Amino acid sequence: MLSIDGVLLDFKRLDSLATGDSAIHRLDPRAKVLVTFVFIVTVVSFGKYELTAMVPFFIFPAVIIGLGNLPAGYIARKIALLCPFALVVAIFNPVFDREVLVQLGPLGITGGWISCASIVVRAALTVGAAIILLAVTGFPAICRALERLGMPAAFAVQLLFLYRYIFVLTEEGGRASRARALRSFGNKGLGMKTYGSLLGHLLLRTWLRAERIHMAMLARGFTGEFHTRHEFRFGRREHLFLLCWSTLFITLRLQNASQLLGSLVTGISR
Amino acid sequence: MHMADALLSPAVGVTMWAASAGAIAYCSAKVRSELDDRKAPLMGVLGAFLFAAQMINFTIPATGSSGHLGGGLLLAILLGPCAAFLTIASVLVVQALFFADGGLLALGCNIFNMGFFPAFITYPFVYKKILGSNPDQKRLTMATLIAAVVGLQLGSFSVVLETLFSGISALPFTTFALLMQPIHLAIGIVEGFVTVAVVSFVYKARPEIMHGAMEVRPIGNHPVRNVLLAFLAAAILTGGGVSWFASKDPDGLEWAIARVTGKEELQGPEHGLHGALAAIQEKSAFLPDYSFKKPVEPKNKGENPAIEKKKEAEGNLGTSIAGIVGTLMTLALAFFSGFLLKKRNKAA
């Protein structure tokens, strides 16, 4: 894995995108969560050999990146970084599935390659959707949306607590790990023995912190609820947003838009 | 071991979501009711700890590769099953959103694979049983090691099953299992040793934490059985519901394909249902344009099943080219629209 500080920096950058202020950012988080969910389910519901029909779905990330004013290059890079992982699993498909499905002149494309490409496209779409949802909504707002949609309150509190302390503890862990690395010339001391006590120390400090937090909470009269600045409302814009995107996804699911457009342009049809 | 969206079919994804959501609801209620409210911040901060700990690597002796803590078992030991399950689930939510580890639909699978097994299977039935009533260092080591290995074996096997039932990857069952299980045996052993190291350190430094953790009322068979039953019910209900819904989906072709490409051993019981439903929806297809696809199906039905995979691009050069041209154009259009919107946004 990359250096912890690098990961943390990246983490913060993604987190800070949610502070943007655009029409998309201002929508009720519930609408965005629901649309993302419909998007992901329609994308994964495609059969394993469908490739062309999935491509029109790129319209969703593209439009949201545009409207939400997100840094397209950064998000594309984040998605691209994850594609190799999808490829690792997908690469077995061409090995096991050698049936030729498409004949392009002398070039025969096997079902394995098609499903391999389909897995990578799927991964890019679903991973992209998750990152974009986070970038235009923000983690606390997503938690709150999920809570309003029926997630148990105890779990919501757990998520918000986790989010609050993740940066603190990762920084602390990063410092400890850097100190260990600096003291272990020639890599001696990076083994299991020091690792156990390093984590043990981190754990003890975490535990003490939790006790302090609990006392601070009691002192401030915490009742088990986090409060927010914004109160969102599921209004007309949200209904419209949800309805339009869902209709589009379902239409694209039923109609292969790429194929239609291709036939229209090339004049070849079945 | 994170399961990815790309390998998942909606039926499997939604079923596992329902199962994990059920477990989260159960655990939330449980944690709420038995809470000593000290546990709320403790769970939160321990989740953050787990997250940080997973980023710190160590060198595995004699191999030169590096590993890190998984942490499911550690949390179960420290917090007890319900609180541990919620904590692991919350860490996985963060990983799915910020690092796109797995994905949102696969979240249900991941929570199940990495949270349910350590918290509700290996902790009560392996760790607790081996540890017995008067634990010492040797027993603790044994219990932790075996529990970690068993937990990871179950988790990785569950990944294999989920992938198999989804039918997106072409990997045969045995190959995939033979690939996954040995790797996770090694990971499990490492995980076991790391957990032992951390637990014994805490045991030496602040024994009261470990005593407190061990005194957490040992969960008897009762609540665990409840959880298992609730899971089973949720899985059956949603599994049935989802496949019903999926079959009514106007594109019956996928089901036909899934049936024919070697999945019939597994989906055997559903075979008849899907077939019947596919036939019904074929008759009641409501989009007239859709009929241009229809000839493919009856034509292929009679042929060698392998050929049925051919789908819309069935070897016809013309349609293939149309498909490729169209795909490239749609892709360009999609990105162009995003670009335009962005420009307009900037101008505004």
Coordinates of C-alpha atoms in Angstrom, one line a residue:
Chain A
M1 CA 0.0 0.0 0.0
L2 CA 1.0 3.6 -0.5
S3 CA 2.3 5.6 2.3
I4 CA -0.3 6.3 5.0
D5 CA 0.2 10.0 4.7
G6 CA -0.5 9.8 1.0
V7 CA -3.6 7.8 1.5
L8 CA -4.8 10.2 4.2
L9 CA -4.2 13.2 1.9
D10 CA -6.2 11.6 -0.8
F11 CA -8.9 10.7 1.6
K12 CA -9.2 14.3 2.8
R13 CA -9.3 15.6 -0.8
L14 CA -12.2 13.3 -1.6
D15 CA -13.9 14.3 1.6
S16 CA -13.4 18.0 0.9
L17 CA -15.1 17.7 -2.5
A18 CA -18.4 17.4 -0.7
T19 CA -18.1 21.0 0.6
G20 CA -18.8 22.2 -2.9
D21 CA -21.9 24.2 -3.7
S22 CA -23.7 23.3 -6.8
A23 CA -27.3 22.3 -7.8
I24 CA -26.3 18.7 -7.3
H25 CA -24.7 19.3 -3.9
R26 CA -27.8 21.1 -2.7
L27 CA -30.2 18.2 -3.5
D28 CA -31.5 16.2 -0.6
P29 CA -29.0 13.4 0.0
R30 CA -31.8 10.8 -0.1
A31 CA -32.4 11.5 -3.8
K32 CA -28.8 11.0 -4.6
V33 CA -28.5 7.8 -2.6
L34 CA -31.6 6.4 -4.3
V35 CA -30.5 7.3 -7.8
T36 CA -27.1 5.8 -7.2
F37 CA -28.7 2.7 -6.0
V38 CA -30.9 2.4 -9.0
F39 CA -27.9 3.1 -11.2
I40 CA -25.8 0.3 -9.7
V41 CA -28.6 -2.3 -9.7
T42 CA -29.4 -1.6 -13.3
V43 CA -25.7 -1.8 -14.3
V44 CA -25.1 -5.0 -12.6
S45 CA -28.3 -6.6 -13.8
F46 CA -26.8 -6.8 -17.4
G47 CA -25.9 -10.2 -18.5
K48 CA -22.2 -11.2 -18.6
Y49 CA -21.8 -10.8 -22.4
E50 CA -23.4 -7.4 -22.6
L51 CA -20.9 -4.7 -23.3
T52 CA -22.3 -2.3 -25.7
A53 CA -25.6 -1.7 -23.9
M54 CA -23.7 -0.8 -20.7
V55 CA -21.7 2.0 -22.3
P56 CA -24.5 4.6 -22.5
F57 CA -24.6 4.5 -18.7
F58 CA -21.4 6.6 -18.6
I59 CA -23.7 9.5 -19.2
F60 CA -24.6 9.5 -15.5
P61 CA -21.2 10.0 -14.0
A62 CA -20.3 12.4 -16.8
V63 CA -23.3 14.6 -16.2
I64 CA -23.0 14.6 -12.4
I65 CA -19.3 15.4 -12.7
G66 CA -20.2 18.3 -15.0
L67 CA -23.1 19.6 -13.0
G68 CA -21.4 19.0 -9.6
N69 CA -18.2 20.8 -10.8
L70 CA -16.0 17.9 -9.7
P71 CA -12.4 17.5 -10.9
A72 CA -12.9 15.0 -13.7
G73 CA -9.3 14.0 -14.0
Y74 CA -9.0 13.2 -10.3
I75 CA -12.0 11.1 -10.3
A76 CA -11.0 9.3 -13.5
R77 CA -7.7 8.5 -12.0
K78 CA -9.3 7.2 -8.8
I79 CA -11.5 4.9 -11.0
A80 CA -8.5 3.9 -13.2
L81 CA -6.5 2.9 -10.1
L82 CA -9.2 0.3 -9.2
C83 CA -9.6 -1.2 -12.6
P84 CA -6.5 -3.4 -12.3
F85 CA -8.2 -5.2 -9.3
A86 CA -11.2 -5.9 -11.5
L87 CA -8.9 -7.1 -14.2
V88 CA -7.2 -9.6 -11.9
V89 CA -10.5 -11.5 -11.5
A90 CA -11.8 -10.8 -15.0
I91 CA -8.6 -12.1 -16.7
F92 CA -9.6 -15.6 -16.0
N93 CA -12.7 -15.4 -18.2
P94 CA -10.8 -15.5 -21.5
V95 CA -9.0 -18.5 -20.2
F96 CA -12.1 -20.5 -19.4
D97 CA -14.5 -19.2 -22.0
R98 CA -13.1 -19.7 -25.5
E99 CA -16.3 -19.6 -27.5
V100 CA -16.0 -17.2 -30.4
L101 CA -18.9 -14.8 -30.3
V102 CA -18.1 -12.0 -32.6
Q103 CA -16.4 -12.3 -35.9
L104 CA -14.7 -9.1 -37.1
G105 CA -13.3 -10.1 -40.4
P106 CA -10.3 -12.4 -39.6
L107 CA -10.5 -11.5 -35.9
G108 CA -12.6 -13.7 -33.7
I109 CA -13.5 -12.3 -30.3
T110 CA -14.3 -14.9 -27.7
G111 CA -17.0 -14.7 -25.1
G112 CA -14.3 -14.7 -22.4
W113 CA -12.8 -11.4 -23.7
I114 CA -16.2 -9.8 -24.0
S115 CA -17.2 -10.8 -20.5
C116 CA -13.8 -9.7 -19.2
A117 CA -14.3 -6.3 -20.8
S118 CA -17.8 -6.2 -19.4
I119 CA -16.5 -6.8 -15.9
V120 CA -14.0 -4.0 -16.2
V121 CA -16.7 -1.6 -17.6
R122 CA -19.0 -2.7 -14.8
A123 CA -16.3 -2.0 -12.2
A124 CA -15.6 1.4 -13.6
L125 CA -19.3 2.3 -13.6
T126 CA -20.1 1.1 -10.1
V127 CA -16.9 2.4 -8.5
G128 CA -17.4 5.7 -10.2
A129 CA -21.0 5.9 -9.0
A130 CA -19.9 5.3 -5.4
I131 CA -17.1 7.9 -5.6
I132 CA -19.3 10.5 -7.2
L133 CA -22.1 10.0 -4.7
L134 CA -19.6 10.6 -1.9
A135 CA -18.1 13.6 -3.7
V136 CA -21.4 15.4 -4.2
T137 CA -23.0 14.4 -0.9
G138 CA -20.4 13.9 1.8
F139 CA -20.2 11.0 4.3
P140 CA -22.3 12.5 7.2
A141 CA -25.1 13.5 4.8
I142 CA -25.1 10.0 3.3
C143 CA -25.4 8.5 6.8
R144 CA -28.3 10.8 7.6
A145 CA -30.0 10.0 4.4
L146 CA -29.6 6.3 5.1
E147 CA -31.0 6.8 8.6
R148 CA -34.0 8.6 7.2
L149 CA -34.4 5.7 4.8
G150 CA -34.6 3.3 7.6
M151 CA -31.1 2.5 8.9
P152 CA -31.1 1.9 12.7
A153 CA -30.1 5.0 14.6
A154 CA -27.5 3.1 16.6
F155 CA -25.7 2.2 13.4
A156 CA -25.9 5.8 12.2
V157 CA -24.3 7.1 15.4
Q158 CA -21.6 4.4 15.0
L159 CA -20.9 5.6 11.4
L160 CA -20.7 9.2 12.5
F161 CA -18.4 8.5 15.4
L162 CA -16.2 6.5 13.1
Y163 CA -16.0 9.2 10.6
R164 CA -15.2 11.8 13.2
Y165 CA -12.2 9.9 14.6
I166 CA -11.0 8.2 11.4
F167 CA -8.8 11.2 10.5
V168 CA -7.4 11.6 14.0
L169 CA -6.5 7.9 14.5
T170 CA -5.1 7.4 11.0
E171 CA -2.8 10.4 11.6
E172 CA -1.7 8.9 14.8
G173 CA -1.2 5.5 13.2
G174 CA 0.7 7.1 10.4
R175 CA 3.0 8.8 12.9
A176 CA 3.7 5.6 14.8
S177 CA 4.4 3.7 11.6
R178 CA 6.7 6.4 10.3
A179 CA 8.6 6.4 13.6
R180 CA 9.0 2.6 13.4
A181 CA 10.2 2.8 9.8
L182 CA 12.7 5.5 10.6
R183 CA 14.1 3.4 13.4
S184 CA 14.4 0.2 11.5
F185 CA 17.4 0.5 9.2
G186 CA 17.7 -2.4 6.8
N187 CA 14.1 -3.3 7.6
K188 CA 14.9 -5.0 10.8
G189 CA 12.2 -4.2 13.2
L190 CA 9.4 -4.1 10.7
G191 CA 8.3 -7.6 11.7
M192 CA 5.5 -9.1 13.6
K193 CA 7.0 -8.5 17.1
T194 CA 7.1 -4.8 17.0
Y195 CA 3.9 -4.7 15.0
G196 CA 2.1 -6.4 17.8
S197 CA 3.1 -4.0 20.4
L198 CA 2.8 -1.0 18.1
L199 CA -0.8 -1.9 17.4
G200 CA -1.3 -2.7 21.1
H201 CA -0.1 0.8 22.1
L202 CA -2.3 2.4 19.4
L203 CA -5.2 0.3 20.8
L204 CA -4.6 1.4 24.4
R205 CA -4.4 5.0 23.4
T206 CA -7.6 4.6 21.5
W207 CA -9.3 3.1 24.5
L208 CA -8.2 5.9 26.7
R209 CA -9.4 8.4 24.1
A210 CA -12.8 6.7 24.1
E211 CA -13.1 7.0 27.8
R212 CA -12.2 10.7 27.6
I213 CA -14.8 11.2 24.8
H214 CA -17.4 9.5 26.9
M215 CA -16.8 11.9 29.8
A216 CA -16.9 14.8 27.5
M217 CA -20.1 13.6 26.0
L218 CA -21.7 13.2 29.4
A219 CA -20.5 16.7 30.4
R220 CA -22.2 18.2 27.3
G221 CA -25.4 16.2 27.7
F222 CA -25.1 14.0 24.6
T223 CA -28.3 12.1 24.1
G224 CA -27.2 9.8 21.3
E225 CA -28.0 12.1 18.4
F226 CA -25.8 14.2 16.1
H227 CA -27.2 17.5 14.9
T228 CA -26.6 19.1 11.5
R229 CA -26.6 22.5 10.1
H230 CA -28.7 21.8 7.0
E231 CA -32.1 20.4 7.1
F232 CA -32.9 18.9 3.7
R233 CA -36.3 18.6 2.2
F234 CA -37.4 16.1 -0.3
G235 CA -39.1 18.6 -2.6
R236 CA -40.0 18.8 -6.3
R237 CA -36.5 19.0 -7.5
E238 CA -35.7 15.8 -5.7
H239 CA -38.7 14.0 -7.1
L240 CA -37.8 15.2 -10.6
F241 CA -34.1 14.2 -10.2
L242 CA -35.1 10.7 -9.0
L243 CA -37.8 10.2 -11.6
C244 CA -35.7 11.4 -14.6
W245 CA -32.6 9.4 -13.8
S246 CA -34.5 6.2 -12.9
T247 CA -36.5 6.4 -16.1
L248 CA -33.4 6.9 -18.1
F249 CA -31.6 4.0 -16.5
I250 CA -34.5 1.7 -17.0
T251 CA -34.9 2.7 -20.6
L252 CA -31.2 2.2 -21.2
R253 CA -31.5 -1.1 -19.6
L254 CA -34.2 -2.2 -21.9
Q255 CA -32.9 -0.6 -25.1
N256 CA -29.4 -1.0 -26.3
A257 CA -28.8 2.7 -27.2
S258 CA -25.3 2.0 -28.6
Q259 CA -26.6 -0.5 -31.0
L260 CA -29.5 1.7 -32.1
L261 CA -27.2 4.7 -32.7
G262 CA -24.7 2.5 -34.5
S263 CA -27.3 1.1 -36.8
L264 CA -28.7 4.5 -37.5
V265 CA -25.3 5.9 -38.4
T266 CA -23.9 2.9 -40.4
G267 CA -27.2 2.1 -41.9
I268 CA -26.7 -1.6 -41.1
S269 CA -29.5 -3.3 -39.3
R270 CA -30.3 -6.8 -38.6
Chain B
M1 CA -11.1 -10.5 0.1
H2 CA -13.4 -7.6 -0.7
M3 CA -16.1 -8.8 -3.1
A4 CA -16.6 -6.5 -6.0
D5 CA -19.8 -5.1 -7.6
A6 CA -18.5 -6.1 -11.0
L7 CA -18.7 -9.8 -10.2
L8 CA -22.1 -9.6 -8.6
S9 CA -25.6 -10.3 -9.9
P10 CA -28.4 -8.1 -8.5
A11 CA -30.2 -11.1 -7.0
V12 CA -27.2 -12.2 -5.0
G13 CA -26.3 -8.6 -4.1
V14 CA -29.7 -7.6 -2.9
T15 CA -30.1 -10.9 -1.0
M16 CA -26.9 -10.3 0.9
W17 CA -27.8 -6.7 1.5
A18 CA -31.1 -7.8 3.1
A19 CA -29.2 -10.4 5.2
S20 CA -26.6 -7.9 6.4
A21 CA -29.3 -5.2 7.0
G22 CA -31.2 -7.6 9.1
A23 CA -28.2 -8.4 11.2
I24 CA -27.4 -4.7 11.6
A25 CA -30.9 -4.0 12.7
Y26 CA -30.8 -6.9 15.2
C27 CA -27.4 -5.8 16.5
S28 CA -28.4 -2.2 16.8
A29 CA -31.4 -3.1 18.8
K30 CA -29.3 -5.4 21.0
V31 CA -26.6 -2.8 21.5
R32 CA -29.1 -0.1 22.3
S33 CA -30.9 -2.3 24.9
E34 CA -27.9 -3.6 26.8
L35 CA -25.9 -0.4 26.5
D36 CA -23.9 1.0 29.0
D37 CA -23.5 4.2 27.0
R38 CA -19.8 4.0 27.3
K39 CA -19.8 1.6 24.4
A40 CA -21.0 4.1 21.8
P41 CA -17.8 6.1 21.7
L42 CA -15.7 3.0 22.2
M43 CA -17.2 1.3 19.2
G44 CA -16.7 4.4 17.1
V45 CA -13.2 5.0 18.0
L46 CA -12.3 1.3 17.8
G47 CA -13.6 1.4 14.3
A48 CA -11.3 4.2 13.5
F49 CA -8.5 2.3 15.2
L50 CA -9.2 -0.7 13.0
F51 CA -9.1 1.5 9.9
A52 CA -5.8 3.0 10.9
A53 CA -4.3 -0.4 11.9
Q54 CA -5.2 -1.8 8.5
M55 CA -2.9 0.7 6.9
I56 CA 0.1 -0.2 8.9
N57 CA 2.0 -3.1 7.4
F58 CA 4.5 -5.5 8.7
T59 CA 7.0 -7.8 7.1
I60 CA 6.0 -11.5 7.1
P61 CA 9.1 -13.4 8.1
A62 CA 10.8 -15.6 5.5
T63 CA 8.6 -14.4 2.6
G64 CA 9.5 -10.7 2.2
S65 CA 5.9 -9.8 1.6
S66 CA 3.9 -7.7 4.0
G67 CA 0.6 -8.2 5.7
H68 CA -1.7 -6.3 7.9
L69 CA -4.4 -6.8 10.5
G70 CA -7.9 -7.7 9.3
G71 CA -9.4 -7.2 12.7
G72 CA -12.8 -8.9 12.8
L73 CA -11.8 -11.4 15.4
L74 CA -9.9 -8.8 17.5
L75 CA -13.0 -6.6 17.7
A76 CA -15.2 -9.5 18.6
I77 CA -12.8 -10.4 21.4
L78 CA -12.7 -6.8 22.7
L79 CA -16.4 -5.8 22.2
G80 CA -18.4 -9.0 22.0
P81 CA -20.3 -10.1 18.9
C82 CA -23.0 -7.5 18.4
A83 CA -21.0 -4.4 18.9
A84 CA -18.1 -5.9 16.9
F85 CA -20.4 -6.7 14.0
L86 CA -21.7 -3.1 13.9
T87 CA -18.1 -1.7 14.1
I88 CA -16.8 -3.9 11.3
A89 CA -19.9 -3.1 9.2
S90 CA -19.2 0.7 9.7
V91 CA -15.6 0.3 8.7
L92 CA -16.6 -1.5 5.5
V93 CA -19.1 1.3 4.7
V94 CA -16.3 3.8 4.9
Q95 CA -14.0 1.7 2.8
A96 CA -16.7 1.1 0.2
L97 CA -17.4 4.8 -0.1
F98 CA -13.9 6.4 0.2
F99 CA -11.7 3.7 -1.3
A100 CA -14.3 1.9 -3.5
D101 CA -13.2 -1.3 -1.9
G102 CA -15.8 -3.7 -3.2
G103 CA -18.6 -1.4 -4.0
L104 CA -22.0 -0.3 -2.7
L105 CA -24.0 -3.3 -3.9
A106 CA -21.3 -5.7 -2.7
L107 CA -21.3 -4.1 0.7
G108 CA -23.9 -6.5 1.9
C109 CA -21.7 -9.4 0.8
N110 CA -18.6 -7.9 2.4
I111 CA -20.3 -7.1 5.7
F112 CA -21.5 -10.7 5.8
N113 CA -18.2 -12.3 4.8
M114 CA -16.0 -10.2 7.1
G115 CA -18.4 -9.3 9.9
F116 CA -20.8 -12.1 10.4
F117 CA -18.4 -15.0 10.4
P118 CA -15.9 -13.7 12.9
A119 CA -18.6 -12.2 15.2
F120 CA -21.3 -14.8 15.1
I121 CA -19.6 -18.0 14.1
T122 CA -16.0 -18.2 15.1
Y123 CA -16.1 -16.0 18.2
P124 CA -18.9 -17.9 20.0
F125 CA -18.4 -21.3 18.6
V126 CA -14.6 -21.6 18.2
Y127 CA -12.8 -19.0 20.3
K128 CA -15.1 -19.1 23.3
K129 CA -15.2 -22.9 23.3
I130 CA -11.5 -23.4 23.1
L131 CA -10.8 -20.6 25.6
G132 CA -13.0 -22.3 28.2
S133 CA -13.7 -20.8 31.6
N134 CA -10.2 -20.3 32.9
P135 CA -8.1 -18.9 30.1
D136 CA -4.3 -18.9 30.1
Q137 CA -1.8 -17.7 27.6
K138 CA -1.5 -21.0 25.8
R139 CA -5.2 -21.4 25.4
L140 CA -5.6 -17.8 24.3
T141 CA -3.1 -18.4 21.6
M142 CA -4.7 -21.6 20.4
A143 CA -8.2 -20.2 20.5
T144 CA -7.3 -17.0 18.6
L145 CA -5.2 -18.8 15.9
I146 CA -7.8 -21.4 15.2
A147 CA -10.7 -18.9 15.2
A148 CA -8.9 -16.6 12.8
V149 CA -8.1 -19.4 10.4
V150 CA -11.7 -20.8 10.5
G151 CA -13.2 -17.3 10.1
L152 CA -11.1 -16.5 7.0
Q153 CA -11.8 -19.9 5.4
L154 CA -15.5 -19.3 5.9
G155 CA -15.3 -15.8 4.6
S156 CA -13.4 -16.7 1.5
F157 CA -15.5 -19.6 0.7
S158 CA -18.5 -17.4 0.9
V159 CA -16.9 -15.1 -1.6
V160 CA -16.5 -18.1 -3.9
L161 CA -20.1 -19.0 -3.5
E162 CA -21.4 -15.5 -4.1
T163 CA -19.3 -15.2 -7.3
L164 CA -20.5 -18.6 -8.5
F165 CA -24.2 -17.8 -7.9
S166 CA -23.8 -14.5 -9.6
G167 CA -22.4 -16.2 -12.7
I168 CA -20.4 -13.2 -14.0
S169 CA -17.0 -14.7 -13.7
A170 CA -16.2 -17.7 -15.8
L171 CA -14.0 -19.3 -13.2
P172 CA -15.1 -22.8 -12.5
F173 CA -16.1 -23.5 -8.9
T174 CA -13.2 -25.9 -8.0
T175 CA -10.5 -23.7 -9.6
F176 CA -11.7 -20.6 -7.8
A177 CA -12.0 -22.5 -4.5
L178 CA -8.6 -24.0 -4.9
L179 CA -7.3 -20.5 -5.6
M180 CA -9.0 -18.8 -2.7
Q181 CA -8.9 -21.3 0.2
P182 CA -5.1 -21.8 0.4
I183 CA -4.4 -18.1 0.1
H184 CA -6.8 -17.4 2.9
L185 CA -5.3 -20.2 4.9
A186 CA -2.0 -18.3 4.9
I187 CA -3.8 -15.0 5.5
G188 CA -5.7 -16.6 8.3
I189 CA -2.6 -17.9 10.1
V190 CA -0.9 -14.4 9.8
E191 CA -4.1 -12.8 11.1
G192 CA -4.2 -15.3 14.0
F193 CA -0.6 -14.5 15.0
V194 CA -1.2 -10.7 14.8
T195 CA -4.4 -10.9 16.8
V196 CA -2.6 -13.0 19.4
A197 CA 0.3 -10.5 19.6
V198 CA -2.1 -7.5 20.0
V199 CA -4.4 -9.3 22.5
S200 CA -1.5 -10.5 24.6
F201 CA 0.0 -7.1 24.6
V202 CA -3.2 -5.6 25.9
Y203 CA -3.6 -8.4 28.3
K204 CA -0.2 -7.6 29.8
A205 CA -0.5 -3.8 29.7
R206 CA -4.1 -3.4 30.9
P207 CA -5.5 -6.7 32.0
E208 CA -8.7 -5.1 33.2
I209 CA -9.7 -4.4 29.5
M210 CA -9.3 -8.1 28.7
H211 CA -11.1 -9.2 31.8
G212 CA -13.9 -6.8 31.1
A213 CA -14.1 -8.2 27.5
M214 CA -14.1 -11.8 28.7
E215 CA -16.8 -11.2 31.2
V216 CA -19.2 -9.9 28.6
R217 CA -22.0 -12.2 29.2
P218 CA -21.1 -15.2 27.1
I219 CA -23.8 -15.4 24.5
G220 CA -25.6 -18.6 24.9
N221 CA -27.2 -20.5 22.1
H222 CA -30.3 -18.4 22.3
P223 CA -29.5 -15.1 20.6
V224 CA -27.2 -16.7 18.1
R225 CA -29.8 -19.0 17.0
N226 CA -32.2 -16.1 16.7
V227 CA -29.7 -14.3 14.5
L228 CA -29.2 -17.3 12.3
L229 CA -32.9 -17.9 11.9
A230 CA -33.5 -14.3 11.1
F231 CA -30.8 -14.5 8.4
L232 CA -32.2 -17.6 6.9
A233 CA -35.7 -16.1 6.7
A234 CA -34.4 -12.9 5.2
A235 CA -32.3 -14.7 2.7
I236 CA -35.1 -17.0 1.6
L237 CA -37.7 -14.2 1.4
T238 CA -35.5 -11.8 -0.5
G239 CA -34.0 -14.5 -2.7
G240 CA -37.5 -15.6 -3.7
G241 CA -38.7 -12.1 -4.1
V242 CA -35.7 -10.9 -6.0
S243 CA -35.7 -13.8 -8.5
W244 CA -39.4 -13.3 -9.0
F245 CA -38.8 -9.7 -9.8
A246 CA -35.8 -10.3 -11.9
S247 CA -37.6 -12.9 -14.0
K248 CA -40.4 -10.4 -14.7
D249 CA -37.8 -8.1 -16.0
P250 CA -38.6 -7.7 -19.7
D251 CA -35.2 -9.1 -20.8
G252 CA -35.7 -12.8 -20.3
L253 CA -32.6 -13.4 -22.4
E254 CA -30.2 -13.1 -19.5
W255 CA -32.0 -15.8 -17.6
A256 CA -31.8 -18.1 -20.6
I257 CA -28.1 -17.4 -20.9
A258 CA -27.5 -17.9 -17.2
R259 CA -29.3 -21.2 -17.4
V260 CA -27.4 -22.5 -20.3
T261 CA -23.9 -21.5 -19.6
G262 CA -23.2 -24.2 -17.1
K263 CA -25.0 -22.8 -14.2
E264 CA -27.8 -25.3 -14.3
E265 CA -26.3 -27.6 -11.6
L266 CA -26.6 -24.8 -9.2
Q267 CA -29.7 -23.0 -10.2
G268 CA -31.4 -26.3 -10.9
P269 CA -34.4 -25.7 -8.5
E270 CA -35.1 -22.3 -10.0
H271 CA -34.8 -23.6 -13.5
G272 CA -38.5 -24.3 -14.0
L273 CA -39.6 -21.1 -12.4
H274 CA -37.4 -18.9 -14.4
G275 CA -38.2 -20.7 -17.6
A276 CA -41.9 -20.3 -17.0
L277 CA -41.6 -16.7 -16.1
A278 CA -39.4 -16.0 -19.1
A279 CA -42.0 -17.5 -21.3
I280 CA -44.8 -15.4 -19.7
Q281 CA -42.9 -12.2 -20.0
E282 CA -42.0 -13.0 -23.6
K283 CA -45.6 -13.0 -24.5
S284 CA -46.4 -9.9 -22.5
A285 CA -43.5 -7.8 -23.7
F286 CA -44.8 -4.3 -23.8
L287 CA -42.2 -2.5 -25.8
P288 CA -42.9 -3.1 -29.5
D289 CA -39.4 -1.9 -30.5
Y290 CA -38.1 -4.6 -28.3
S291 CA -39.3 -7.3 -30.7
F292 CA -36.4 -6.8 -33.0
K293 CA -34.4 -8.7 -30.5
K294 CA -36.9 -11.5 -30.1
P295 CA -36.0 -13.6 -33.1
V296 CA -32.7 -14.4 -31.5
E297 CA -34.2 -16.4 -28.8
P298 CA -36.4 -18.9 -30.5
K299 CA -33.8 -19.4 -33.2
N300 CA -31.1 -20.2 -30.7
K301 CA -33.3 -22.4 -28.5
G302 CA -33.0 -25.3 -30.8
E303 CA -29.3 -25.1 -31.3
N304 CA -26.3 -26.2 -29.3
P305 CA -26.7 -24.4 -26.0
A306 CA -23.2 -22.9 -26.2
I307 CA -24.2 -20.9 -29.3
E308 CA -27.1 -19.3 -27.4
K309 CA -24.6 -17.1 -25.8
K310 CA -24.2 -15.2 -28.9
K311 CA -26.8 -12.5 -28.0
E312 CA -27.4 -9.5 -30.2
A313 CA -23.9 -9.6 -31.7
E314 CA -24.3 -13.2 -32.9
G315 CA -21.5 -13.4 -35.3
N316 CA -23.1 -11.0 -37.7
L317 CA -20.5 -8.7 -39.0
G318 CA -22.9 -5.9 -39.7
T319 CA -24.5 -5.7 -36.3
S320 CA -21.1 -6.0 -34.7
I321 CA -19.8 -3.0 -36.5
A322 CA -23.0 -1.1 -35.8
G323 CA -22.5 -2.0 -32.2
I324 CA -18.9 -0.9 -32.0
V325 CA -19.6 2.4 -33.8
G326 CA -22.6 3.1 -31.7
T327 CA -20.7 2.3 -28.5
L328 CA -17.9 4.6 -29.3
M329 CA -20.3 7.4 -30.2
T330 CA -22.4 7.0 -27.1
L331 CA -19.2 7.0 -25.0
A332 CA -18.1 10.2 -26.7
L333 CA -21.5 11.8 -26.3
A334 CA -21.7 10.9 -22.6
F335 CA -18.3 12.5 -21.9
F336 CA -19.0 15.4 -24.2
S337 CA -22.3 16.2 -22.3
G338 CA -20.4 16.1 -19.0
F339 CA -17.8 18.4 -20.5
L340 CA -20.4 20.9 -21.8
L341 CA -22.2 21.0 -18.5
K342 CA -19.0 21.7 -16.7
K343 CA -18.1 24.5 -19.1
R344 CA -21.4 26.1 -18.7
N345 CA -21.2 25.7 -15.0
K346 CA -17.9 27.5 -15.0
A347 CA -19.2 30.3 -17.1
A348 CA -22.1 30.8 -14.9

